[in-house]
Amino acid sequence: MSDARAHDLVLFGVTGFVGRLTAAYVAEHAPPGLRVALAGRTRGKVEDVRAGLPSAARDWPVLVADTSDPASLAAMAGATRVVVSTVGPYLRHGLPVVGACARNGTHYADLTGEVPFVRRAIDRYDHVARDSGARIVHACGYDAVPSDLAVHVLHRRVEADGAGALRDVRTVATARGGVSGGTVASMRGIVEQAAKDARVRRLLADPYALSPDRGAEPALPQPPDSPLPGRTHDGAWVAASPMASFNTRVVRRSNALTGWSYGRSMRYGEVAGTGRGARGAAAALALTAALPALVGVVALPPTRALLDRVLPASGEGPDEETRRTGRFRMEVHAVTTTGRQYRALAQGDGDPGYAATSVMLGESALALALDGDRLPDRAGSLTPATGIGDVLVGRLRAAGHTYEASPR
């Protein structure tokens, strides 16, 4: 992309909760000379956010862009090399931004966890982005960077060891953190779409929903997204993970985009770790019951209105103490086609959905803006592993996160 563009990176949606955190992270970690701008619907609100950022952001320009104004999005995308969007729910607001970036050859990253949005972005703009050379990298937050990169690192190690291909892979995720209004709004949007559209329900049930070539996927049953509570090999309790229905699709898309290099027979699942003993068993049962109950509450207008009174509103999120003391850990256990056993680990400090996500999204943004020569030679609708890959692994390790894989 030409240096004639006015900016290297535009952060779009900085008045939102994660948008502010990501802007602060970039301000603290961007090298001198990186041309960063802030964008949002209302200039005054964006300027207020800028005033509260670290001093490096003091002179960052402010752009006005609105997802309902295609001309403003085209102007924003055409003026920069990279757009990072935290404007959600993405199913409602995201496609026009993706389209503007794809048409202008502008790299793009977001932190969506919405399968229907990513599927629509693929169908409408993958070919446009491939033609323009734009990398459209979805899911650059806790959904689904740790899952995607942990399996990527695992594959790299298995490949280096000549141990065959991945066959049975399961991630056990544990986390401590809070929830924001944006997350609530995204969940509501998906539930509401599924309630009224059978096509969305079928998409959400498809284990290969984000495949680049659905017909080429192997006729292979994948682990269920909502398994019954059970115990791991070392006695810990596990239950259905709220993130499994998205993260597993991203990992399978990474496999397919690389020509099924992880393994044509790879079965990949995710569960949530709930602890040991009676307390772990009780937590597993509670989580198993809570997930469908929450969907039911969100789906019905009367109960949804009650829920809105107690959950965070748009722009709100966990307090600083919750963000600081949070953490995530994803332990991946794998068996290869040669029978070898491997373990991978992805973990980091900070509330996973917010403090840790601002690191993941911020480093994704910096990688797209600064590391073009070292990124995978791909364009179009990509995943963190296929769009940024080893570069993002290295950046996150340098930021204090762990990504490692070894034989067991």
Short mmCIF file of C-alpha atoms in Angstrom, two decimals:
data_model
loop_
_atom_site.label_atom_id
_atom_site.label_comp_id
_atom_site.label_asym_id
_atom_site.label_seq_id
_atom_site.Cartn_x
_atom_site.Cartn_y
_atom_site.Cartn_z
CA MET A 1 0.00 0.00 0.00
CA SER A 2 1.18 3.48 -0.81
CA ASP A 3 2.71 5.78 1.81
CA ALA A 4 0.61 8.49 0.18
CA ARG A 5 -2.15 7.51 2.61
CA ALA A 6 -2.40 9.96 5.47
CA HIS A 7 -2.45 7.37 8.25
CA ASP A 8 -0.88 4.01 9.04
CA LEU A 9 -3.60 2.96 11.47
CA VAL A 10 -7.11 4.16 12.29
CA LEU A 11 -8.80 2.98 15.47
CA PHE A 12 -12.54 3.08 14.75
CA GLY A 13 -15.00 2.95 17.64
CA VAL A 14 -12.83 4.35 20.42
CA THR A 15 -15.80 5.68 22.39
CA GLY A 16 -16.79 2.10 23.21
CA PHE A 17 -15.42 0.21 26.21
CA VAL A 18 -12.89 -2.03 24.45
CA GLY A 19 -12.17 0.70 21.91
CA ARG A 20 -10.87 2.98 24.65
CA LEU A 21 -8.74 0.22 26.17
CA THR A 22 -7.26 -0.66 22.78
CA ALA A 23 -6.49 2.97 21.97
CA ALA A 24 -4.70 3.33 25.30
CA TYR A 25 -2.67 0.18 24.61
CA VAL A 26 -1.64 1.39 21.16
CA ALA A 27 -0.71 4.80 22.57
CA GLU A 28 1.59 3.11 25.08
CA HIS A 29 3.20 0.64 22.66
CA ALA A 30 3.24 2.13 19.15
CA PRO A 31 6.71 3.19 18.02
CA PRO A 32 7.41 6.89 17.40
CA GLY A 33 6.44 7.92 13.93
CA LEU A 34 3.50 5.53 13.52
CA ARG A 35 0.70 7.65 12.10
CA VAL A 36 -2.37 6.79 14.17
CA ALA A 37 -5.82 8.40 13.97
CA LEU A 38 -8.97 7.94 16.04
CA ALA A 39 -12.40 7.62 14.45
CA GLY A 40 -15.99 7.60 15.59
CA ARG A 41 -19.45 8.89 14.85
CA THR A 42 -19.23 12.06 16.97
CA ARG A 43 -16.11 14.23 16.85
CA GLY A 44 -16.59 15.68 20.33
CA LYS A 45 -16.88 12.27 21.97
CA VAL A 46 -13.77 11.00 20.18
CA GLU A 47 -11.87 14.12 21.27
CA ASP A 48 -12.96 13.47 24.86
CA VAL A 49 -11.54 9.93 24.64
CA ARG A 50 -8.30 11.25 23.15
CA ALA A 51 -7.92 13.67 26.06
CA GLY A 52 -7.91 10.73 28.47
CA LEU A 53 -5.33 8.66 26.58
CA PRO A 54 -1.57 8.57 27.28
CA SER A 55 0.35 11.63 26.10
CA ALA A 56 1.55 9.93 22.89
CA ALA A 57 -2.04 10.20 21.57
CA ARG A 58 -2.34 13.93 22.17
CA ASP A 59 -1.73 14.86 18.52
CA TRP A 60 -3.55 11.96 16.89
CA PRO A 61 -6.03 13.25 14.31
CA VAL A 62 -9.76 12.65 14.75
CA LEU A 63 -11.87 11.35 11.87
CA VAL A 64 -15.65 11.29 11.71
CA ALA A 65 -17.05 8.04 10.34
CA ASP A 66 -20.45 6.42 10.72
CA THR A 67 -21.47 2.88 9.78
CA SER A 68 -24.68 4.30 8.28
CA ASP A 69 -22.70 6.69 6.03
CA PRO A 70 -20.86 4.75 3.28
CA ALA A 71 -19.05 7.84 2.03
CA SER A 72 -17.50 8.46 5.46
CA LEU A 73 -16.35 4.84 5.69
CA ALA A 74 -14.84 4.96 2.21
CA ALA A 75 -12.99 8.16 3.12
CA MET A 76 -11.68 6.60 6.34
CA ALA A 77 -10.56 3.36 4.67
CA GLY A 78 -8.98 5.21 1.76
CA ALA A 79 -6.94 7.42 4.08
CA THR A 80 -5.19 4.65 6.01
CA ARG A 81 -3.30 1.41 5.61
CA VAL A 82 -5.08 -0.38 8.50
CA VAL A 83 -8.48 -0.03 10.18
CA VAL A 84 -9.19 -1.66 13.53
CA SER A 85 -12.91 -1.71 14.29
CA THR A 86 -14.45 -2.16 17.73
CA VAL A 87 -17.86 -0.97 16.53
CA GLY A 88 -20.32 -3.69 17.45
CA PRO A 89 -22.51 -5.58 17.51
CA TYR A 90 -20.81 -6.51 14.26
CA LEU A 91 -23.86 -8.23 12.86
CA ARG A 92 -25.59 -4.86 13.02
CA HIS A 93 -22.74 -2.47 12.23
CA GLY A 94 -19.78 -4.41 10.88
CA LEU A 95 -20.34 -5.26 7.22
CA PRO A 96 -20.11 -1.71 5.80
CA VAL A 97 -16.70 -1.27 7.47
CA VAL A 98 -15.42 -4.57 6.08
CA GLY A 99 -16.70 -3.63 2.63
CA ALA A 100 -15.00 -0.23 2.67
CA CYS A 101 -11.68 -1.79 3.66
CA ALA A 102 -11.94 -4.63 1.14
CA ARG A 103 -12.67 -2.23 -1.72
CA ASN A 104 -9.84 0.14 -0.76
CA GLY A 105 -7.16 -2.49 -0.19
CA THR A 106 -7.01 -1.54 3.49
CA HIS A 107 -6.10 -4.13 6.09
CA TYR A 108 -8.72 -4.66 8.78
CA ALA A 109 -8.99 -6.29 12.21
CA ASP A 110 -11.86 -6.68 14.66
CA LEU A 111 -12.73 -8.61 17.82
CA THR A 112 -15.99 -10.20 16.75
CA GLY A 113 -17.28 -13.43 18.22
CA GLU A 114 -20.30 -13.59 15.91
CA VAL A 115 -20.45 -16.52 13.47
CA PRO A 116 -23.25 -15.05 11.28
CA PHE A 117 -21.33 -11.79 10.82
CA VAL A 118 -18.09 -13.50 9.83
CA ARG A 119 -19.95 -15.79 7.41
CA ARG A 120 -21.63 -12.82 5.72
CA ALA A 121 -18.34 -10.93 5.54
CA ILE A 122 -16.70 -13.93 3.88
CA ASP A 123 -19.50 -14.38 1.36
CA ARG A 124 -19.69 -10.71 0.39
CA TYR A 125 -16.12 -9.46 0.62
CA ASP A 126 -13.55 -12.27 0.62
CA HIS A 127 -13.13 -12.12 -3.17
CA VAL A 128 -13.09 -8.31 -3.11
CA ALA A 129 -10.32 -8.27 -0.51
CA ARG A 130 -8.29 -10.89 -2.34
CA ASP A 131 -8.43 -8.78 -5.48
CA SER A 132 -7.41 -5.59 -3.62
CA GLY A 133 -4.78 -7.26 -1.41
CA ALA A 134 -6.54 -6.43 1.86
CA ARG A 135 -6.15 -8.70 4.85
CA ILE A 136 -9.52 -8.91 6.62
CA VAL A 137 -8.64 -10.49 9.97
CA HIS A 138 -11.59 -11.29 12.19
CA ALA A 139 -11.63 -12.45 15.83
CA CYS A 140 -8.51 -10.68 17.11
CA GLY A 141 -9.58 -10.65 20.77
CA TYR A 142 -10.14 -13.35 23.37
CA ASP A 143 -12.53 -14.67 20.72
CA ALA A 144 -10.51 -16.35 19.18
CA VAL A 145 -6.80 -15.49 19.38
CA PRO A 146 -5.76 -17.88 22.20
CA SER A 147 -7.58 -20.85 20.65
CA ASP A 148 -6.46 -20.12 17.12
CA LEU A 149 -2.82 -19.39 17.93
CA ALA A 150 -2.48 -22.24 20.44
CA VAL A 151 -3.50 -24.76 17.76
CA HIS A 152 -1.26 -22.96 15.25
CA VAL A 153 1.73 -23.27 17.60
CA LEU A 154 0.81 -26.89 18.30
CA HIS A 155 0.70 -27.67 14.59
CA ARG A 156 4.09 -26.01 14.07
CA ARG A 157 5.66 -28.19 16.77
CA VAL A 158 4.08 -31.43 15.55
CA GLU A 159 5.19 -30.61 12.00
CA ALA A 160 8.76 -29.84 13.13
CA ASP A 161 8.89 -33.14 15.03
CA GLY A 162 7.67 -35.14 12.03
CA ALA A 163 4.94 -36.56 14.27
CA GLY A 164 2.21 -36.77 11.64
CA ALA A 165 -0.89 -34.58 11.62
CA LEU A 166 -3.28 -33.51 14.37
CA ARG A 167 -6.10 -35.97 14.97
CA ASP A 168 -7.86 -35.40 18.32
CA VAL A 169 -7.46 -31.94 19.85
CA ARG A 170 -9.30 -30.49 22.84
CA THR A 171 -8.85 -27.16 24.59
CA VAL A 172 -9.73 -26.75 28.26
CA ALA A 173 -10.29 -23.05 28.97
CA THR A 174 -10.35 -21.36 32.35
CA ALA A 175 -10.77 -17.63 32.86
CA ARG A 176 -11.56 -14.96 35.40
CA GLY A 177 -13.07 -11.64 34.37
CA GLY A 178 -16.20 -9.58 33.79
CA VAL A 179 -18.62 -8.70 31.03
CA SER A 180 -19.33 -5.52 29.08
CA GLY A 181 -22.40 -4.04 27.47
CA GLY A 182 -20.93 -4.71 24.03
CA THR A 183 -20.65 -8.44 24.73
CA VAL A 184 -24.24 -8.52 25.94
CA ALA A 185 -25.43 -6.69 22.81
CA SER A 186 -23.57 -9.12 20.52
CA MET A 187 -25.10 -12.12 22.26
CA ARG A 188 -28.56 -10.59 22.05
CA GLY A 189 -28.17 -9.93 18.34
CA ILE A 190 -27.24 -13.53 17.56
CA VAL A 191 -30.03 -14.98 19.70
CA GLU A 192 -32.61 -12.67 18.14
CA GLN A 193 -31.44 -13.55 14.61
CA ALA A 194 -31.54 -17.26 15.37
CA ALA A 195 -35.01 -17.01 16.87
CA LYS A 196 -36.50 -15.61 13.67
CA ASP A 197 -34.33 -17.12 10.92
CA ALA A 198 -33.93 -20.87 10.37
CA ARG A 199 -30.89 -20.24 8.15
CA VAL A 200 -29.05 -18.65 11.06
CA ARG A 201 -29.97 -21.61 13.28
CA ARG A 202 -28.59 -24.03 10.69
CA LEU A 203 -25.43 -21.96 10.35
CA LEU A 204 -24.85 -21.90 14.10
CA ALA A 205 -25.27 -25.67 14.24
CA ASP A 206 -22.79 -26.32 11.42
CA PRO A 207 -19.33 -27.25 12.77
CA TYR A 208 -17.80 -25.99 9.51
CA ALA A 209 -19.86 -22.79 9.37
CA LEU A 210 -16.83 -20.63 8.47
CA SER A 211 -15.18 -22.99 6.02
CA PRO A 212 -13.89 -21.45 2.78
CA ASP A 213 -15.15 -24.55 0.93
CA ARG A 214 -17.90 -26.35 2.81
CA GLY A 215 -18.18 -29.10 0.23
CA ALA A 216 -14.51 -29.98 0.56
CA GLU A 217 -14.62 -30.50 4.32
CA PRO A 218 -14.17 -34.11 5.45
CA ALA A 219 -17.25 -36.12 6.41
CA LEU A 220 -16.03 -36.17 9.97
CA PRO A 221 -18.13 -35.70 13.11
CA GLN A 222 -16.77 -32.96 15.33
CA PRO A 223 -17.06 -32.80 19.13
CA PRO A 224 -20.33 -31.21 20.33
CA ASP A 225 -20.30 -27.55 21.32
CA SER A 226 -22.31 -28.34 24.46
CA PRO A 227 -21.05 -31.62 25.92
CA LEU A 228 -22.31 -32.99 29.20
CA PRO A 229 -20.17 -32.30 32.27
CA GLY A 230 -17.26 -34.69 32.63
CA ARG A 231 -13.75 -35.11 33.98
CA THR A 232 -10.35 -34.80 32.35
CA HIS A 233 -7.57 -37.37 32.55
CA ASP A 234 -6.26 -35.71 35.72
CA GLY A 235 -9.62 -35.53 37.48
CA ALA A 236 -10.63 -31.91 36.86
CA TRP A 237 -14.24 -31.15 35.92
CA VAL A 238 -15.20 -29.61 32.58
CA ALA A 239 -18.42 -28.39 31.00
CA ALA A 240 -19.64 -26.65 27.86
CA SER A 241 -17.70 -23.50 27.01
CA PRO A 242 -19.70 -20.39 26.03
CA MET A 243 -17.02 -19.65 23.42
CA ALA A 244 -16.80 -23.07 21.79
CA SER A 245 -19.39 -22.46 19.08
CA PHE A 246 -17.28 -19.58 17.72
CA ASN A 247 -13.69 -20.52 18.49
CA THR A 248 -13.94 -24.03 17.04
CA ARG A 249 -15.20 -22.61 13.73
CA VAL A 250 -12.27 -20.19 13.58
CA VAL A 251 -9.73 -22.96 14.21
CA ARG A 252 -11.34 -25.17 11.56
CA ARG A 253 -11.28 -22.26 9.10
CA SER A 254 -7.56 -21.80 9.76
CA ASN A 255 -7.04 -25.47 9.01
CA ALA A 256 -8.99 -25.24 5.75
CA LEU A 257 -7.34 -21.99 4.61
CA THR A 258 -3.95 -23.68 4.90
CA GLY A 259 -5.05 -26.67 2.83
CA TRP A 260 -6.01 -28.65 5.94
CA SER A 261 -2.35 -28.60 6.98
CA TYR A 262 -3.28 -29.32 10.60
CA GLY A 263 -4.84 -32.59 9.46
CA ARG A 264 -7.76 -33.70 7.30
CA SER A 265 -8.91 -35.91 10.16
CA MET A 266 -8.55 -33.32 12.92
CA ARG A 267 -11.38 -33.28 15.46
CA TYR A 268 -11.28 -30.09 17.51
CA GLY A 269 -13.36 -29.25 20.57
CA GLU A 270 -13.36 -26.78 23.46
CA VAL A 271 -14.66 -27.07 27.00
CA ALA A 272 -14.56 -24.87 30.08
CA GLY A 273 -12.58 -26.02 33.11
CA THR A 274 -14.56 -25.63 36.35
CA GLY A 275 -12.17 -27.02 38.98
CA ARG A 276 -11.77 -30.14 41.07
CA GLY A 277 -13.78 -32.06 43.59
CA ALA A 278 -17.35 -31.37 44.64
CA ARG A 279 -17.01 -27.65 43.97
CA GLY A 280 -15.80 -28.29 40.41
CA ALA A 281 -18.63 -30.76 39.77
CA ALA A 282 -21.22 -28.29 41.06
CA ALA A 283 -19.78 -25.52 38.89
CA ALA A 284 -19.86 -27.80 35.83
CA LEU A 285 -23.51 -28.63 36.43
CA ALA A 286 -24.38 -24.98 37.02
CA LEU A 287 -22.65 -23.85 33.83
CA THR A 288 -24.32 -26.59 31.81
CA ALA A 289 -27.74 -25.44 33.04
CA ALA A 290 -27.00 -21.72 32.80
CA LEU A 291 -26.05 -21.50 29.13
CA PRO A 292 -29.36 -22.65 27.59
CA ALA A 293 -31.27 -20.78 30.29
CA LEU A 294 -29.49 -17.56 29.40
CA VAL A 295 -30.29 -18.03 25.72
CA GLY A 296 -33.93 -18.54 26.64
CA VAL A 297 -34.02 -15.40 28.75
CA VAL A 298 -32.43 -13.32 25.99
CA ALA A 299 -34.81 -14.73 23.36
CA LEU A 300 -38.01 -13.63 25.12
CA PRO A 301 -38.78 -9.87 25.17
CA PRO A 302 -40.27 -9.76 28.72
CA THR A 303 -37.34 -11.56 30.37
CA ARG A 304 -34.86 -9.76 28.11
CA ALA A 305 -36.13 -6.43 29.43
CA LEU A 306 -35.54 -7.61 33.00
CA LEU A 307 -32.04 -8.76 32.10
CA ASP A 308 -31.24 -5.36 30.60
CA ARG A 309 -31.78 -3.79 34.03
CA VAL A 310 -28.97 -5.77 35.67
CA LEU A 311 -26.42 -6.24 32.87
CA PRO A 312 -23.97 -3.54 31.72
CA ALA A 313 -25.22 -1.04 29.16
CA SER A 314 -23.44 -0.25 25.92
CA GLY A 315 -20.10 1.44 26.62
CA GLU A 316 -19.87 -0.02 30.15
CA GLY A 317 -17.65 -2.84 31.35
CA PRO A 318 -15.65 -4.31 34.22
CA ASP A 319 -13.94 -1.92 36.63
CA GLU A 320 -10.18 -1.47 36.75
CA GLU A 321 -9.69 -3.93 39.60
CA THR A 322 -11.55 -6.68 37.74
CA ARG A 323 -9.57 -5.99 34.59
CA ARG A 324 -6.26 -6.01 36.45
CA THR A 325 -6.83 -9.21 38.44
CA GLY A 326 -8.37 -11.26 35.63
CA ARG A 327 -6.55 -13.99 33.73
CA PHE A 328 -7.01 -16.69 31.12
CA ARG A 329 -5.49 -20.11 30.55
CA MET A 330 -6.15 -22.45 27.64
CA GLU A 331 -4.56 -25.88 27.83
CA VAL A 332 -4.67 -27.89 24.62
CA HIS A 333 -4.29 -31.66 24.58
CA ALA A 334 -3.68 -33.43 21.28
CA VAL A 335 -3.06 -36.85 19.79
CA THR A 336 -1.50 -37.04 16.33
CA THR A 337 -2.07 -39.51 13.53
CA THR A 338 1.12 -41.34 14.62
CA GLY A 339 -0.19 -41.71 18.16
CA ARG A 340 2.10 -39.09 19.68
CA GLN A 341 0.64 -36.93 22.45
CA TYR A 342 1.22 -33.18 22.70
CA ARG A 343 0.23 -30.31 24.95
CA ALA A 344 -0.03 -26.61 24.12
CA LEU A 345 -0.63 -23.69 26.43
CA ALA A 346 -1.95 -20.18 25.87
CA GLN A 347 -2.28 -17.96 28.92
CA GLY A 348 -2.02 -14.38 30.09
CA ASP A 349 -2.88 -11.93 32.83
CA GLY A 350 -5.71 -9.41 32.78
CA ASP A 351 -9.44 -9.77 32.29
CA PRO A 352 -9.55 -11.91 29.15
CA GLY A 353 -12.37 -10.08 27.40
CA TYR A 354 -11.00 -6.59 28.05
CA ALA A 355 -7.47 -6.10 29.47
CA ALA A 356 -6.05 -9.14 27.66
CA THR A 357 -8.16 -8.49 24.58
CA SER A 358 -6.81 -4.94 24.29
CA VAL A 359 -3.33 -6.48 24.15
CA MET A 360 -4.37 -9.03 21.50
CA LEU A 361 -6.19 -6.50 19.33
CA GLY A 362 -3.54 -3.83 19.86
CA GLU A 363 -0.72 -6.15 18.84
CA SER A 364 -2.76 -7.36 15.84
CA ALA A 365 -3.14 -3.73 14.78
CA LEU A 366 0.57 -3.02 15.18
CA ALA A 367 1.49 -6.19 13.29
CA LEU A 368 -0.73 -5.26 10.34
CA ALA A 369 0.65 -1.71 10.32
CA LEU A 370 4.34 -2.47 10.85
CA ASP A 371 5.17 -6.05 9.92
CA GLY A 372 3.80 -6.44 6.40
CA ASP A 373 6.91 -8.06 4.97
CA ARG A 374 6.83 -10.79 7.63
CA LEU A 375 3.13 -11.60 7.54
CA PRO A 376 1.71 -14.65 5.73
CA ASP A 377 1.35 -14.02 2.01
CA ARG A 378 -2.42 -14.03 2.02
CA ALA A 379 -5.30 -11.64 1.42
CA GLY A 380 -9.04 -11.95 1.83
CA SER A 381 -11.10 -13.01 4.84
CA LEU A 382 -8.60 -14.49 7.29
CA THR A 383 -8.15 -15.70 10.86
CA PRO A 384 -5.49 -14.54 13.33
CA ALA A 385 -3.40 -17.65 12.61
CA THR A 386 -3.63 -17.34 8.82
CA GLY A 387 -3.56 -13.55 8.55
CA ILE A 388 -0.88 -12.67 11.12
CA GLY A 389 0.34 -16.03 12.41
CA ASP A 390 3.87 -16.34 13.82
CA VAL A 391 4.28 -12.57 13.92
CA LEU A 392 1.36 -12.24 16.32
CA VAL A 393 2.63 -15.14 18.42
CA GLY A 394 5.96 -13.34 18.80
CA ARG A 395 4.35 -10.02 19.63
CA LEU A 396 2.08 -11.54 22.27
CA ARG A 397 4.97 -13.42 23.86
CA ALA A 398 6.88 -10.14 24.05
CA ALA A 399 3.80 -8.57 25.68
CA GLY A 400 3.85 -11.20 28.44
CA HIS A 401 1.45 -13.86 27.13
CA THR A 402 2.45 -17.51 26.87
CA TYR A 403 2.19 -19.58 23.69
CA GLU A 404 4.06 -22.89 23.78
CA ALA A 405 3.73 -26.50 22.67
CA SER A 406 5.62 -29.66 23.63
CA PRO A 407 5.33 -33.46 23.59
CA ARG A 408 3.57 -35.03 26.57
#
